[in-house]
PDB file of C-alpha atoms in Angstrom:
ATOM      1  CA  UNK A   1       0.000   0.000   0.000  1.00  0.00           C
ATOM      2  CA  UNK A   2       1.146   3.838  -0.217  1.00  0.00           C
ATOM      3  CA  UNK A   3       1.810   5.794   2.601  1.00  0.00           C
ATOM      4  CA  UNK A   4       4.896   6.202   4.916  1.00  0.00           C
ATOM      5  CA  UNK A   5       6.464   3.110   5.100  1.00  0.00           C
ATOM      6  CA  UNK A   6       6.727   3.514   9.111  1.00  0.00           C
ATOM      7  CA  UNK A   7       3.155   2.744   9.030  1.00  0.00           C
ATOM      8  CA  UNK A   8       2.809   0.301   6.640  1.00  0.00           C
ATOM      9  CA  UNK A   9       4.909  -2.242   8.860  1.00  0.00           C
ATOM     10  CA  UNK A  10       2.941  -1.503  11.917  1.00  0.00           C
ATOM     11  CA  UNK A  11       0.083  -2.791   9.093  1.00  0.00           C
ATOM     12  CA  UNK A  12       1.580  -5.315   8.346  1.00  0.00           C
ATOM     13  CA  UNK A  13       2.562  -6.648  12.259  1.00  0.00           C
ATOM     14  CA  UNK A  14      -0.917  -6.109  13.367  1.00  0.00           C
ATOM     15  CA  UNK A  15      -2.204  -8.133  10.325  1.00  0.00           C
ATOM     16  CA  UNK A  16       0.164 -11.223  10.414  1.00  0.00           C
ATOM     17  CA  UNK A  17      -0.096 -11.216  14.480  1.00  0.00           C
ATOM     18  CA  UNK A  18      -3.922 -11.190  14.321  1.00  0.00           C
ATOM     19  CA  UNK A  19      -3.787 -13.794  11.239  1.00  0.00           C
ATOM     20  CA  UNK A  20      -1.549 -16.004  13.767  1.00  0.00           C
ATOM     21  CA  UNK A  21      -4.205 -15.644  16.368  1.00  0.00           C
ATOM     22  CA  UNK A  22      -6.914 -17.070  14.245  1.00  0.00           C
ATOM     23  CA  UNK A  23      -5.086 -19.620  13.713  1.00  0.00           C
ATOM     24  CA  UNK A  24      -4.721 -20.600  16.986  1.00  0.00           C
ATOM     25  CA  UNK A  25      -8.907 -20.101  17.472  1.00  0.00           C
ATOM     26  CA  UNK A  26      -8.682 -22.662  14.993  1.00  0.00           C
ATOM     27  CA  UNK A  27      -8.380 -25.202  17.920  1.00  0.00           C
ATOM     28  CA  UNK A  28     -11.344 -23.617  19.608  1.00  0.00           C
ATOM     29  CA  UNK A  29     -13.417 -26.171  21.831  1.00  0.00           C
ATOM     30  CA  UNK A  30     -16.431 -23.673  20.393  1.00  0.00           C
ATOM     31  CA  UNK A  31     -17.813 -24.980  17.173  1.00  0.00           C
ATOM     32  CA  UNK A  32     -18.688 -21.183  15.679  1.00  0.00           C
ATOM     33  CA  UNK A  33     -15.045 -20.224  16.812  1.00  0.00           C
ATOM     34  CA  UNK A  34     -13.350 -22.832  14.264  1.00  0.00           C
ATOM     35  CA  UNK A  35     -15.576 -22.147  11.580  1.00  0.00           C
ATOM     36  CA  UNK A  36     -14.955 -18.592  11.428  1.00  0.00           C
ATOM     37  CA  UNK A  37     -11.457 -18.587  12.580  1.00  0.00           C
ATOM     38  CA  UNK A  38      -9.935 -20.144   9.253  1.00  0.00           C
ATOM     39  CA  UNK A  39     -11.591 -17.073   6.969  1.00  0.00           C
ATOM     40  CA  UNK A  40     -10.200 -14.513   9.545  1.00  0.00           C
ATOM     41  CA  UNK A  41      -6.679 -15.618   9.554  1.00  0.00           C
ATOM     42  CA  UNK A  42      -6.586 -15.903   5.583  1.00  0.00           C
ATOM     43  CA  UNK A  43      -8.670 -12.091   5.502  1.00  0.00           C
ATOM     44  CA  UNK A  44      -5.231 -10.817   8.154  1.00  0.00           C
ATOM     45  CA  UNK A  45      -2.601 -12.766   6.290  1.00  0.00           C
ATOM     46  CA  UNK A  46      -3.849 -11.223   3.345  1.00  0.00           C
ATOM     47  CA  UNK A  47      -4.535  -7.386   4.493  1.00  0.00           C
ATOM     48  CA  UNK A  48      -0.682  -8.106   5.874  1.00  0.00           C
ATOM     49  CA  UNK A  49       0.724  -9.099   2.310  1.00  0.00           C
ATOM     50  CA  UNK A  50      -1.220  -6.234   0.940  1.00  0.00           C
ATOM     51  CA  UNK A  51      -0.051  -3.680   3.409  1.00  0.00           C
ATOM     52  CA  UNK A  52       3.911  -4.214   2.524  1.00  0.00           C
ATOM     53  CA  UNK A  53       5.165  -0.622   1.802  1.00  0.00           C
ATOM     54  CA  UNK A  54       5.164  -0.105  -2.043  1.00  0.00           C
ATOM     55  CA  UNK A  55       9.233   1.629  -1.169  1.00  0.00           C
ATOM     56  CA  UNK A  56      10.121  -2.205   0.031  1.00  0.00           C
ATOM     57  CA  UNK A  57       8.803  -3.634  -2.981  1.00  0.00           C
ATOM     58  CA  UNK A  58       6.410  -3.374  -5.425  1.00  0.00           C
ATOM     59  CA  UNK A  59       4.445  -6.905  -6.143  1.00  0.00           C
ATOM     60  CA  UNK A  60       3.721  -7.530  -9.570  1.00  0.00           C
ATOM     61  CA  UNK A  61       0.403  -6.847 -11.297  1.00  0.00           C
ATOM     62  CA  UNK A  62       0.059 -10.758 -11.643  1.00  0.00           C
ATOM     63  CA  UNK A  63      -0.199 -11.169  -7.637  1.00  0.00           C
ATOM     64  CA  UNK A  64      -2.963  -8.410  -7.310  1.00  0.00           C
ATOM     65  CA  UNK A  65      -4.743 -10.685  -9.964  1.00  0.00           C
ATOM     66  CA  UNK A  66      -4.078 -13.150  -7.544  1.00  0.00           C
ATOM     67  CA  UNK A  67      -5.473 -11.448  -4.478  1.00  0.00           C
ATOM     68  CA  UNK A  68      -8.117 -11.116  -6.723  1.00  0.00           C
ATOM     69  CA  UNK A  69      -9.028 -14.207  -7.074  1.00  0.00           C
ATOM     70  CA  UNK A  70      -8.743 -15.537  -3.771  1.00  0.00           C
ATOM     71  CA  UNK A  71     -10.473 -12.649  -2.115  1.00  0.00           C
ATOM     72  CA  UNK A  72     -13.309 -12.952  -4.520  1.00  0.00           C
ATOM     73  CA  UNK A  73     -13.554 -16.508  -3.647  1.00  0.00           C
ATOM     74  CA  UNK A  74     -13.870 -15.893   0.361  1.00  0.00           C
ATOM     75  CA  UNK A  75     -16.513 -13.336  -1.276  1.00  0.00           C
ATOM     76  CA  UNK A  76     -18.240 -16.394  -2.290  1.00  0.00           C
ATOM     77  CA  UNK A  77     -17.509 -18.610   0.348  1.00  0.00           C
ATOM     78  CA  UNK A  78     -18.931 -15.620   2.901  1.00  0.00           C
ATOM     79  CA  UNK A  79     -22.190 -15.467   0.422  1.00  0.00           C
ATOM     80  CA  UNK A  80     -22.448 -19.304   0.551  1.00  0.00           C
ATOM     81  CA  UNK A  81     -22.606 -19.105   4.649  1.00  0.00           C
ATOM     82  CA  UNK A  82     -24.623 -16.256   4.637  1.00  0.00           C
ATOM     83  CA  UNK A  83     -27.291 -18.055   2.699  1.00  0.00           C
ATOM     84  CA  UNK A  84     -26.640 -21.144   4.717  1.00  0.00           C
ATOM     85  CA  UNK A  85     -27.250 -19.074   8.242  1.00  0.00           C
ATOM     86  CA  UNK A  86     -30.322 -17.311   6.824  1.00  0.00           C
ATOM     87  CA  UNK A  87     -28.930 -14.140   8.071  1.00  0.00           C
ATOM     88  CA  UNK A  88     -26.036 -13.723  10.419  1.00  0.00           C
ATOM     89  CA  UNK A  89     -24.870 -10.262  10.950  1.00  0.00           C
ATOM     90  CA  UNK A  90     -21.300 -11.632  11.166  1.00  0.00           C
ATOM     91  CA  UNK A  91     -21.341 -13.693   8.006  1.00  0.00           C
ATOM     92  CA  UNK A  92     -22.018 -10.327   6.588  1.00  0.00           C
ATOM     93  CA  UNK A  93     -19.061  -8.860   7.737  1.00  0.00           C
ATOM     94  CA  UNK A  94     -16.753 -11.369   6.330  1.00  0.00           C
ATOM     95  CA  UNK A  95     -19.006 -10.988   3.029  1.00  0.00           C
ATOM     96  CA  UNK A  96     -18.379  -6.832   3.198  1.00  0.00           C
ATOM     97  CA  UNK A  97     -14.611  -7.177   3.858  1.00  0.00           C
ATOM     98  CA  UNK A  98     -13.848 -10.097   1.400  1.00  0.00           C
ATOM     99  CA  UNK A  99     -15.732  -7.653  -1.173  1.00  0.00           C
ATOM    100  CA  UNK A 100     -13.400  -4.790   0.026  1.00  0.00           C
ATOM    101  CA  UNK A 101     -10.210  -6.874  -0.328  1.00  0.00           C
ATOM    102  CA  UNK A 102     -11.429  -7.752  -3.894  1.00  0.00           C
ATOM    103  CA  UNK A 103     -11.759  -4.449  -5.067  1.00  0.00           C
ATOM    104  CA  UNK A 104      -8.537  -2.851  -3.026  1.00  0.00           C
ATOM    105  CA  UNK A 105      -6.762  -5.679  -5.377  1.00  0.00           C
ATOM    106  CA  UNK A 106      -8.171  -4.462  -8.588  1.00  0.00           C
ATOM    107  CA  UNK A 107      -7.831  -1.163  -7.899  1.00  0.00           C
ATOM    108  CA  UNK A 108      -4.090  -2.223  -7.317  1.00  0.00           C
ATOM    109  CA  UNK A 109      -3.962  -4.650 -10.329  1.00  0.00           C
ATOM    110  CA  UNK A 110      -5.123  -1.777 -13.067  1.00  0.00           C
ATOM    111  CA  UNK A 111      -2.054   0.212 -11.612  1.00  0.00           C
ATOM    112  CA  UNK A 112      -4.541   3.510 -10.534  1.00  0.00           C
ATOM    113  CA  UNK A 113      -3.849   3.610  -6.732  1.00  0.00           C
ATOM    114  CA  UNK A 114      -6.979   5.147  -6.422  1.00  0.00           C
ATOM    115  CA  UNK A 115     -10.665   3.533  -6.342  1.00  0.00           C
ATOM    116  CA  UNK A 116     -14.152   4.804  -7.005  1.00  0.00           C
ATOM    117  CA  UNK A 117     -14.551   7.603  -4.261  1.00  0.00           C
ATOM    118  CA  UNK A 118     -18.281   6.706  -3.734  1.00  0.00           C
ATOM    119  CA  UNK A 119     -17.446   2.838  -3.235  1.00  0.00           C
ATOM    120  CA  UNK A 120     -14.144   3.670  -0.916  1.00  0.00           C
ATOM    121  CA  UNK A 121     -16.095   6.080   0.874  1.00  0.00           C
ATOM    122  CA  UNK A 122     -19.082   4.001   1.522  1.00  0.00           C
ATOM    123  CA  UNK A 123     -16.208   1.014   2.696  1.00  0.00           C
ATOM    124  CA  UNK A 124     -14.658   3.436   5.105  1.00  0.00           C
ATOM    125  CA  UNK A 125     -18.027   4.684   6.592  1.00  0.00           C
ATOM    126  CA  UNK A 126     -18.970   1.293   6.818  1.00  0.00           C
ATOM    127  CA  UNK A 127     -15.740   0.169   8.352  1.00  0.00           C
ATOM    128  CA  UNK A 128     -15.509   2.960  10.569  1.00  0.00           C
ATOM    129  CA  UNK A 129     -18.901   1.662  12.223  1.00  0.00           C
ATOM    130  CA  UNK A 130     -18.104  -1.696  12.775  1.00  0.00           C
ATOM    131  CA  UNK A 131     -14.787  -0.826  14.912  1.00  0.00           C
ATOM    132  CA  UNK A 132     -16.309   1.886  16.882  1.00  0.00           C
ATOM    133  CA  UNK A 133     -19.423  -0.608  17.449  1.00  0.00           C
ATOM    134  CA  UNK A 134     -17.026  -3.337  17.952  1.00  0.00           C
ATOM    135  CA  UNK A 135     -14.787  -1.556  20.195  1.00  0.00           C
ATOM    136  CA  UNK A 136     -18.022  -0.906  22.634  1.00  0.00           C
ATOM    137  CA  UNK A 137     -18.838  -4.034  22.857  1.00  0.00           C
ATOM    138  CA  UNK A 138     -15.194  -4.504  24.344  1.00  0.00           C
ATOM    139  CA  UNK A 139     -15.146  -2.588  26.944  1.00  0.00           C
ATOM    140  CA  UNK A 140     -17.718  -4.957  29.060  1.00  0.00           C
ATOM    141  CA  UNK A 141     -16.708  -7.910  27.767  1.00  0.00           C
ATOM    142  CA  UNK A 142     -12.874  -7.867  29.184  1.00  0.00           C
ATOM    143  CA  UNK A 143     -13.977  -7.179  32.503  1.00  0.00           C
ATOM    144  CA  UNK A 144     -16.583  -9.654  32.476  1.00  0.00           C
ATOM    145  CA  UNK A 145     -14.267 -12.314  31.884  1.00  0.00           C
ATOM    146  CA  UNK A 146     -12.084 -12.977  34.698  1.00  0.00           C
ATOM    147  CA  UNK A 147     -13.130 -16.795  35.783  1.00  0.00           C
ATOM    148  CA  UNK A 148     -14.864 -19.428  34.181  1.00  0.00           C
ATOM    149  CA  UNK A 149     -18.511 -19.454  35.342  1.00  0.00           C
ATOM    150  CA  UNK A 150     -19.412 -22.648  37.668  1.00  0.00           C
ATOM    151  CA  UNK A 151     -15.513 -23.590  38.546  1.00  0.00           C
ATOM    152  CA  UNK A 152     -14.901 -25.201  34.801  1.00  0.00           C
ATOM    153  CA  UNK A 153     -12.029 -25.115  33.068  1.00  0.00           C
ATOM    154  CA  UNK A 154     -10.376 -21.658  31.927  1.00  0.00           C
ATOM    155  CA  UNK A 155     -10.891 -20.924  28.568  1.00  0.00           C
ATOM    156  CA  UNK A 156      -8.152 -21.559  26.478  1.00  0.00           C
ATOM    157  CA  UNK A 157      -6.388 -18.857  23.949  1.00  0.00           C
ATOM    158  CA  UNK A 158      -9.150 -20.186  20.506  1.00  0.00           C
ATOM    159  CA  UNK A 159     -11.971 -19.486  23.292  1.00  0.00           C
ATOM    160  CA  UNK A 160     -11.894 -16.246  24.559  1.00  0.00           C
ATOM    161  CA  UNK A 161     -14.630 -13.872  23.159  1.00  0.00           C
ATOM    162  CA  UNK A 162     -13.014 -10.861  23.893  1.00  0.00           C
ATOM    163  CA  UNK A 163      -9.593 -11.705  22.225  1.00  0.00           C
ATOM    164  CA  UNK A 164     -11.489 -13.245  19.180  1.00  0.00           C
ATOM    165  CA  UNK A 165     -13.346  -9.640  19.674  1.00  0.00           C
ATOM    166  CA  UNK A 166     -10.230  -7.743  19.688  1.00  0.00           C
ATOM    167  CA  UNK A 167      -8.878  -9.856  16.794  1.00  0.00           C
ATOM    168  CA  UNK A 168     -11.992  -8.500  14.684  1.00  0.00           C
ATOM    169  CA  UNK A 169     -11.335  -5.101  15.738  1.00  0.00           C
ATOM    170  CA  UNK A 170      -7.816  -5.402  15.177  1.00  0.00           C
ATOM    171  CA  UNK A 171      -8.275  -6.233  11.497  1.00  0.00           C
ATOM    172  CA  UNK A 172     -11.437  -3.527  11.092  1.00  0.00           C
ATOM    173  CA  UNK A 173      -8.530  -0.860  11.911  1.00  0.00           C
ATOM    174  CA  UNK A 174      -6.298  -2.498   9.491  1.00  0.00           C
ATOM    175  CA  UNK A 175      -8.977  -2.212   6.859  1.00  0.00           C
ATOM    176  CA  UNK A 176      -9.698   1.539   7.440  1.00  0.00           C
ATOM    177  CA  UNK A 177      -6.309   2.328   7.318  1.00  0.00           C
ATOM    178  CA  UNK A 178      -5.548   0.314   3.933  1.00  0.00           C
ATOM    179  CA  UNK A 179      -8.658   2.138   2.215  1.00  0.00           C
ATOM    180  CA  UNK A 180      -7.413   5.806   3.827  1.00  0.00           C
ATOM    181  CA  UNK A 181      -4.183   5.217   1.279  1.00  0.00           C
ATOM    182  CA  UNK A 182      -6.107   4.134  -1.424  1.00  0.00           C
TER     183      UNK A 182
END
């Protein structure tokens, strides 16, 4: 992405590190955790290869194709499970931001640097939303969570809602920022 290259490797370390995490909610004991976890970590290992500093060096136009294509595909994958849930607020989330990584990668691919202001400007009110919505749910949720309920077992690192929370946020921010150097 453009933009001062300071910034674009703090991009890039909060993408990979919250890609690692959901990974590791891959191993969730929590059903909804795993299923979700696997698109996450591919949307932040993506928005981290994205965010390299064009000064470092500049991928060529093939890989944007590339991003392309497997963005567009998460699109679909985010559609099917959408369908499949008959709603789900957060399977339209993933469907929003695998439709935002798509067309950040075109935009890339046809060498403009610059998208559609009325489509990057509805993304960035849109993303803007969800983290300041997402962030308030936060704030209750960490100090809520300090011992399992009924003596059980502590939840393990896949299981917390308030990391997997935070890992949402985490990439929301990400995706504002890559659309502000659009």
């Amino acid at each position: 992405m453009h933009g001062p290259e300071s910034s674009g490797w703090l991009l890039v370390a909060l993408c990979a590190g919250t890609g690692a995490y959901c990974l590791v909610r891959m191993r969730s004991r929590i059903e909804e955790q795993r299923r979700t976890a696997g698109g996450e970590a591919l949307m932040g290992f993506g928005m981290a290869a994205m965010a390299v500093p064009a000064a470092v060096t500049a991928p060529p136009r093939w890989a944007w194709a590339l991003y392309t294509v497997v963005f567009g595909a998460a699109a679909v994958r985010a559609l099917w499970a959408l369908r499949a849930a008959r709603g789900g607020g957060h399977h339209l989330h993933h469907l929003v931001g695998a439709c935002a990584m798509v067309y950040m990668a075109a935009v890339m691919a046809g060498g403009t640097h610059s998208g559609v202001p009325v489509l990057t400007g509805a993304l960035l009110v849109y993303f803007t939303a969800y983290v300041l919505r997402t962030g308030a749910r936060l704030v209750p949720v960490a100090a809520a969570t300090v011992a399992p309920a009924g003596g059980g077992r502590p939840p393990g690192w896949g299981d917390r809602a308030e990391l997997a929370g935070a890992c949402r946020l985490s990439m929301g921010m990400g995706m504002l920022a890559m659309l502000l150097t659009m």
